[in-house]
Amino acid sequence: MDLEIKLFSELNLEDTFFDTLKESYPEFSDWFNRKAENGETAYVFFDEKGKILDFLYLKIEEDAIEDVTPVLPAKKRLKVGTFKIKPRHSRRGERFMKKIMDHAISENVDEVYVTIYPKPELEYLISSFEKYGFHHIANKNHGDQGSEYVLVKDMRTFEGDIVKDYPFVSKAETEKRILAIKPDYHTALFPDSILNNEDPYDLVQDVSSTNSIHKIYICWMKDVDKLKQGDLILIYRTNDGKGYANYRSVITSVCTVHEVKTFKDFKDEDDFIKYTNQYSIFSLKELSRWYKYKNNFTVIKMLYNVAFTRKVIRKKLLEDVGLDGSAYWGFLSVTDEQFNQIVELGQADGRYFID
């Protein structure tokens, strides 16, 4: 099953998943029950037996945070109230991070913050937040239980780093391209961009390529190797054969190029597989075969920034945007004006774009 939004009242507080939270926070059960009474919700991932594997609770706050040192002045903030995952090599933490950032954009907050105890077993979680632009700027003292780090991401300033600034997209001085991806690969890579008539529970699996913010795609198209870090990619889901291409081929999302490699950049097959297998949708067998026998490939590592609210069909791209129907759409350049038109047609929230 995929990530679900559930009422607290629908969840079992006695699930063993919550045991460590009860141990770390004596008031956790009371807090949980209040949320249930108030009809609040959380993002939850279950296993096939209905046991909780991951949990994320988000809350909007606008008051000063006075129980931390130094005190943080009043601002509109998104608080990551509870964030717990069971590590299982599926990048679920990155999927939650995207949900946090999308929620922050939607609510137009000034900051996002989370409090985490600096314990060895939580170092991976702290580093995950810091990777995406959170900074340790305060502490929350719990007396005998020690202090938590207060990690804050400023949503109004940018560091000039495409990862730390995630999910924001910088449009200035970048190439914009359309990249075509087949339907089966598209859904596995971009779970928030599936079509309305696709069944997410059949198509979206708990694997690294689905959950991750970073995506790896391997292709053999001409000139893809000329992409550079910061360039923008419009993801074009090709026709699935269930109707006319003008209505079934759609642009669904915007990604930012992080890194581009070719066969020559890998010292051997192990190096290639280690790099690509972590975030790609391809099997080890496919990766090995391509390295050995079809090695004129280009590997694109990109950030999954924006999922369009409305998918932009090929018909609109031809008639409204003016793209050339006779051109090769596997990898196609678009102008700044065309890019902006496509983003507008996709009803993407303008707050994702910083220039």
CSV table of C-alpha atoms in Angstrom, one decimal, residues 47-346:
chain,number,residue,atom,x,y,z
A,47,ASP,CA,2.5,-3.1,6.2
A,48,GLU,CA,0.4,-5.7,4.5
A,49,LYS,CA,-0.9,-6.8,8.0
A,50,GLY,CA,-2.1,-3.3,8.9
A,51,LYS,CA,0.8,-2.6,11.3
A,52,ILE,CA,2.2,1.0,11.2
A,53,LEU,CA,5.6,1.4,9.6
A,54,ASP,CA,5.9,5.1,9.3
A,55,PHE,CA,4.1,8.2,10.8
A,56,LEU,CA,4.2,11.9,10.1
A,57,TYR,CA,2.2,14.6,11.8
A,58,LEU,CA,2.3,18.3,10.6
A,59,LYS,CA,0.9,21.4,12.3
A,60,ILE,CA,0.7,25.1,11.5
A,61,GLU,CA,1.8,27.5,14.2
A,62,GLU,CA,2.0,31.3,14.3
A,63,ASP,CA,3.0,32.2,17.8
A,64,ALA,CA,6.5,32.8,19.2
A,65,ILE,CA,8.3,29.7,20.3
A,66,GLU,CA,9.1,30.6,23.9
A,67,ASP,CA,10.1,27.2,25.3
A,68,VAL,CA,13.4,27.1,23.3
A,69,THR,CA,16.7,28.9,23.7
A,70,PRO,CA,17.0,31.4,22.1
A,71,VAL,CA,13.3,32.2,21.8
A,72,LEU,CA,12.1,32.3,18.2
A,73,PRO,CA,9.9,35.2,17.3
A,74,ALA,CA,6.3,34.8,16.0
A,75,LYS,CA,6.2,33.7,12.4
A,76,LYS,CA,4.0,31.4,10.4
A,77,ARG,CA,5.6,28.0,10.7
A,78,LEU,CA,5.0,24.4,9.8
A,79,LYS,CA,5.9,22.2,12.7
A,80,VAL,CA,7.0,18.6,12.0
A,81,GLY,CA,5.2,17.4,15.1
A,82,THR,CA,6.0,13.7,15.0
A,83,PHE,CA,8.2,12.0,12.4
A,84,LYS,CA,9.2,8.4,12.7
A,85,ILE,CA,10.1,5.8,10.1
A,86,LYS,CA,11.3,2.2,10.4
A,87,PRO,CA,14.5,2.2,8.2
A,88,ARG,CA,14.2,-0.5,5.5
A,89,HIS,CA,16.3,0.8,2.6
A,90,SER,CA,13.3,2.2,0.8
A,91,ARG,CA,13.9,6.0,1.1
A,92,ARG,CA,10.6,6.5,2.9
A,93,GLY,CA,12.2,9.4,4.8
A,94,GLU,CA,12.6,11.3,1.5
A,95,ARG,CA,9.0,10.7,0.6
A,96,PHE,CA,8.0,12.2,3.9
A,97,MET,CA,10.4,15.1,3.3
A,98,LYS,CA,8.7,15.9,0.0
A,99,LYS,CA,5.3,15.8,1.8
A,100,ILE,CA,6.7,18.2,4.4
A,101,MET,CA,8.0,20.6,1.7
A,102,ASP,CA,4.8,20.4,-0.4
A,103,HIS,CA,2.7,21.2,2.7
A,104,ALA,CA,4.9,24.1,3.6
A,105,ILE,CA,4.5,25.6,0.1
A,106,SER,CA,0.8,25.1,0.1
A,107,GLU,CA,0.4,26.8,3.5
A,108,ASN,CA,2.9,29.6,2.5
A,109,VAL,CA,4.8,29.4,5.7
A,110,ASP,CA,7.9,31.4,6.7
A,111,GLU,CA,9.7,28.5,8.3
A,112,VAL,CA,9.5,24.8,8.9
A,113,TYR,CA,10.9,23.3,12.1
A,114,VAL,CA,11.4,20.0,13.9
A,115,THR,CA,12.8,19.1,17.3
A,116,ILE,CA,15.0,16.0,17.6
A,117,TYR,CA,17.1,14.5,20.4
A,118,PRO,CA,20.8,14.4,19.4
A,119,LYS,CA,21.0,10.7,20.1
A,120,PRO,CA,23.3,8.3,18.1
A,121,GLU,CA,20.3,6.4,16.7
A,122,LEU,CA,18.8,9.6,15.4
A,123,GLU,CA,21.9,11.1,13.7
A,124,TYR,CA,20.7,9.8,10.4
A,125,LEU,CA,17.4,11.8,10.8
A,126,ILE,CA,19.2,15.0,11.8
A,127,SER,CA,21.6,14.7,8.8
A,128,SER,CA,18.5,14.1,6.5
A,129,PHE,CA,17.0,17.4,7.6
A,130,GLU,CA,20.3,19.3,7.4
A,131,LYS,CA,20.8,17.9,3.8
A,132,TYR,CA,17.6,19.8,2.7
A,133,GLY,CA,18.5,23.1,4.3
A,134,PHE,CA,17.5,22.8,8.0
A,135,HIS,CA,19.9,24.4,10.5
A,136,HIS,CA,20.3,23.8,14.2
A,137,ILE,CA,19.5,27.3,15.6
A,138,ALA,CA,18.0,26.6,19.1
A,139,ASN,CA,17.6,24.0,21.8
A,140,LYS,CA,14.6,22.8,23.7
A,141,ASN,CA,15.5,21.8,27.3
A,142,HIS,CA,13.6,18.8,28.8
A,143,GLY,CA,15.4,18.8,32.2
A,144,ASP,CA,16.6,15.3,33.2
A,145,GLN,CA,15.7,14.0,29.7
A,146,GLY,CA,18.2,16.4,28.1
A,147,SER,CA,17.8,18.9,25.2
A,148,GLU,CA,16.4,18.5,21.8
A,149,TYR,CA,17.9,20.3,18.7
A,150,VAL,CA,15.5,22.7,17.1
A,151,LEU,CA,16.2,22.4,13.3
A,152,VAL,CA,14.7,25.2,11.2
A,153,LYS,CA,14.4,25.7,7.4
A,154,ASP,CA,13.9,29.3,6.3
A,155,MET,CA,11.4,29.3,3.4
A,156,ARG,CA,12.1,32.9,2.5
A,157,THR,CA,15.9,32.8,1.9
A,158,PHE,CA,17.9,30.6,-0.4
A,159,GLU,CA,21.4,29.2,-0.2
A,160,GLY,CA,22.2,28.8,-3.9
A,161,ASP,CA,22.4,25.0,-3.5
A,162,ILE,CA,19.8,23.0,-5.4
A,163,VAL,CA,19.5,20.4,-2.6
A,164,LYS,CA,19.5,22.7,0.4
A,165,ASP,CA,17.0,25.0,-1.4
A,166,TYR,CA,14.7,22.0,-2.3
A,167,PRO,CA,11.9,22.1,-3.3
A,168,PHE,CA,12.4,25.5,-4.8
A,169,VAL,CA,13.2,25.8,-8.5
A,170,SER,CA,15.5,28.5,-9.9
A,171,LYS,CA,14.5,29.4,-13.5
A,172,ALA,CA,17.2,32.0,-14.2
A,173,GLU,CA,20.0,31.1,-16.7
A,174,THR,CA,19.0,27.5,-17.1
A,175,GLU,CA,18.2,25.3,-20.0
A,176,LYS,CA,14.7,23.9,-20.1
A,177,ARG,CA,13.9,20.5,-21.7
A,178,ILE,CA,11.2,18.0,-22.1
A,179,LEU,CA,12.2,14.5,-21.2
A,180,ALA,CA,10.0,11.6,-22.3
A,181,ILE,CA,9.5,8.6,-20.0
A,182,LYS,CA,7.4,5.5,-20.6
A,183,PRO,CA,4.3,5.1,-18.4
A,184,ASP,CA,5.5,2.1,-16.4
A,185,TYR,CA,8.7,3.9,-15.5
A,186,HIS,CA,7.0,7.2,-14.9
A,187,THR,CA,4.6,6.0,-12.2
A,188,ALA,CA,7.4,4.3,-10.3
A,189,LEU,CA,9.6,7.4,-10.4
A,190,PHE,CA,7.0,10.1,-9.8
A,191,PRO,CA,4.3,8.8,-7.4
A,192,ASP,CA,2.7,12.2,-6.8
A,193,SER,CA,2.3,12.7,-10.6
A,194,ILE,CA,0.2,9.6,-11.5
A,195,LEU,CA,-2.8,10.1,-13.7
A,196,ASN,CA,-6.2,10.1,-12.1
A,197,ASN,CA,-7.3,6.8,-13.7
A,198,GLU,CA,-4.3,4.9,-12.5
A,199,ASP,CA,-4.6,2.8,-9.4
A,200,PRO,CA,-1.9,3.9,-6.9
A,201,TYR,CA,-2.2,0.8,-4.8
A,202,ASP,CA,-1.3,-1.3,-7.8
A,203,LEU,CA,1.4,0.9,-9.2
A,204,VAL,CA,3.2,2.7,-6.4
A,205,GLN,CA,5.4,0.4,-4.4
A,206,ASP,CA,7.6,0.9,-1.3
A,207,VAL,CA,10.9,1.1,-3.1
A,208,SER,CA,13.7,3.6,-3.3
A,209,SER,CA,12.9,4.9,-6.7
A,210,THR,CA,9.3,5.7,-5.7
A,211,ASN,CA,10.1,7.2,-2.3
A,212,SER,CA,13.1,9.3,-3.1
A,213,ILE,CA,13.4,13.0,-3.8
A,214,HIS,CA,16.5,12.1,-6.0
A,215,LYS,CA,15.7,10.2,-9.2
A,216,ILE,CA,18.0,8.3,-11.5
A,217,TYR,CA,17.1,7.8,-15.1
A,218,ILE,CA,19.2,6.1,-17.8
A,219,CYS,CA,18.6,6.8,-21.5
A,220,TRP,CA,20.2,6.7,-24.9
A,221,MET,CA,18.9,9.9,-26.4
A,222,LYS,CA,21.1,12.3,-28.3
A,223,ASP,CA,22.4,15.4,-26.5
A,224,VAL,CA,21.1,14.4,-23.0
A,225,ASP,CA,24.7,14.3,-21.9
A,226,LYS,CA,24.8,18.1,-22.5
A,227,LEU,CA,22.6,18.8,-19.5
A,228,LYS,CA,24.2,20.5,-16.6
A,229,GLN,CA,23.4,20.9,-12.9
A,230,GLY,CA,20.5,23.3,-12.4
A,231,ASP,CA,18.9,22.7,-15.8
A,232,LEU,CA,15.1,22.1,-15.6
A,233,ILE,CA,13.3,19.1,-17.0
A,234,LEU,CA,9.6,18.8,-17.8
A,235,ILE,CA,8.7,15.2,-17.4
A,236,TYR,CA,6.6,13.9,-20.3
A,237,ARG,CA,4.7,10.7,-19.7
A,238,THR,CA,4.3,9.1,-23.1
A,239,ASN,CA,1.1,7.4,-24.4
A,240,ASP,CA,0.0,4.3,-22.6
A,241,GLY,CA,-1.9,2.9,-25.6
A,242,LYS,CA,-5.3,3.4,-24.0
A,243,GLY,CA,-6.3,6.3,-26.2
A,244,TYR,CA,-5.0,9.0,-28.6
A,245,ALA,CA,-1.6,10.4,-27.8
A,246,ASN,CA,-2.9,13.9,-28.0
A,247,TYR,CA,-4.9,13.2,-24.8
A,248,ARG,CA,-2.9,10.4,-23.1
A,249,SER,CA,0.7,11.9,-23.5
A,250,VAL,CA,1.1,14.5,-20.7
A,251,ILE,CA,3.6,16.6,-18.9
A,252,THR,CA,3.3,16.0,-15.2
A,253,SER,CA,6.1,17.5,-13.3
A,254,VAL,CA,9.3,19.6,-13.0
A,255,CYS,CA,12.7,18.2,-12.0
A,256,THR,CA,16.1,19.9,-11.5
A,257,VAL,CA,19.2,18.3,-12.9
A,258,HIS,CA,21.6,17.4,-10.1
A,259,GLU,CA,24.3,15.4,-12.0
A,260,VAL,CA,24.9,13.9,-15.4
A,261,LYS,CA,27.2,11.0,-16.1
A,262,THR,CA,28.1,8.8,-19.1
A,263,PHE,CA,29.7,5.4,-19.4
A,264,LYS,CA,33.2,7.0,-19.2
A,265,ASP,CA,32.5,8.4,-15.7
A,266,PHE,CA,32.3,4.9,-14.1
A,267,LYS,CA,35.5,3.0,-13.4
A,268,ASP,CA,33.8,-0.4,-13.6
A,269,GLU,CA,30.4,-2.2,-13.5
A,270,ASP,CA,30.3,-2.2,-9.7
A,271,ASP,CA,30.8,1.5,-9.6
A,272,PHE,CA,28.0,2.0,-12.1
A,273,ILE,CA,25.6,-0.2,-10.3
A,274,LYS,CA,26.4,1.3,-6.9
A,275,TYR,CA,25.6,4.8,-8.3
A,276,THR,CA,22.5,3.9,-10.3
A,277,ASN,CA,20.8,1.2,-8.2
A,278,GLN,CA,20.1,3.4,-5.2
A,279,TYR,CA,17.6,5.7,-7.0
A,280,SER,CA,16.7,4.1,-10.3
A,281,ILE,CA,13.7,2.0,-11.3
A,282,PHE,CA,15.8,-0.5,-13.2
A,283,SER,CA,16.7,-4.0,-12.1
A,284,LEU,CA,20.2,-5.2,-11.3
A,285,LYS,CA,20.0,-7.5,-14.3
A,286,GLU,CA,19.1,-4.6,-16.6
A,287,LEU,CA,21.8,-2.4,-15.2
A,288,SER,CA,24.4,-5.1,-15.6
A,289,ARG,CA,23.4,-5.9,-19.2
A,290,TRP,CA,23.4,-2.2,-20.3
A,291,TYR,CA,26.9,-1.6,-18.8
A,292,LYS,CA,28.3,-4.6,-20.7
A,293,TYR,CA,26.5,-4.5,-24.0
A,294,LYS,CA,24.7,-1.1,-24.5
A,295,ASN,CA,27.0,1.3,-22.8
A,296,ASN,CA,26.5,4.5,-24.8
A,297,PHE,CA,24.0,5.6,-22.2
A,298,THR,CA,23.6,8.8,-20.2
A,299,VAL,CA,22.7,8.8,-16.5
A,300,ILE,CA,20.6,11.7,-15.2
A,301,LYS,CA,20.4,12.3,-11.5
A,302,MET,CA,17.6,14.8,-10.7
A,303,LEU,CA,15.5,16.3,-8.0
A,304,TYR,CA,11.7,15.7,-8.1
A,305,ASN,CA,10.6,19.3,-7.3
A,306,VAL,CA,7.0,20.0,-8.5
A,307,ALA,CA,4.1,17.7,-9.4
A,308,PHE,CA,1.6,19.5,-11.5
A,309,THR,CA,-2.0,19.9,-10.3
A,310,ARG,CA,-3.3,19.5,-13.8
A,311,LYS,CA,-1.5,17.3,-16.3
A,312,VAL,CA,-0.8,19.1,-19.6
A,313,ILE,CA,-1.9,17.0,-22.5
A,314,ARG,CA,0.0,16.9,-25.8
A,315,LYS,CA,-3.0,18.7,-27.6
A,316,LYS,CA,-2.5,21.7,-25.3
A,317,LEU,CA,1.2,21.7,-25.9
A,318,LEU,CA,0.7,21.8,-29.6
A,319,GLU,CA,-2.2,24.3,-29.8
A,320,ASP,CA,-1.6,26.6,-26.8
A,321,VAL,CA,2.2,26.4,-26.2
A,322,GLY,CA,3.1,26.0,-29.9
A,323,LEU,CA,5.4,23.1,-29.7
A,324,ASP,CA,6.4,21.5,-33.0
A,325,GLY,CA,4.4,18.3,-33.5
A,326,SER,CA,7.0,17.0,-36.1
A,327,ALA,CA,9.9,17.4,-33.7
A,328,TYR,CA,11.4,14.5,-31.6
A,329,TRP,CA,9.8,14.8,-28.2
A,330,GLY,CA,12.0,12.3,-26.4
A,331,PHE,CA,14.4,15.2,-25.5
A,332,LEU,CA,13.1,18.5,-26.6
A,333,SER,CA,14.2,22.1,-25.9
A,334,VAL,CA,11.6,24.7,-24.8
A,335,THR,CA,12.0,28.4,-24.5
A,336,ASP,CA,11.6,30.3,-21.2
A,337,GLU,CA,8.2,31.5,-22.4
A,338,GLN,CA,7.1,28.0,-23.3
A,339,PHE,CA,8.3,26.7,-20.0
A,340,ASN,CA,6.3,29.3,-18.1
A,341,GLN,CA,3.2,28.6,-20.2
A,342,ILE,CA,3.5,24.9,-19.4
A,343,VAL,CA,3.9,25.5,-15.7
A,344,GLU,CA,0.8,27.8,-15.8
A,345,LEU,CA,-1.2,25.2,-17.7
A,346,GLY,CA,-0.1,22.6,-15.1
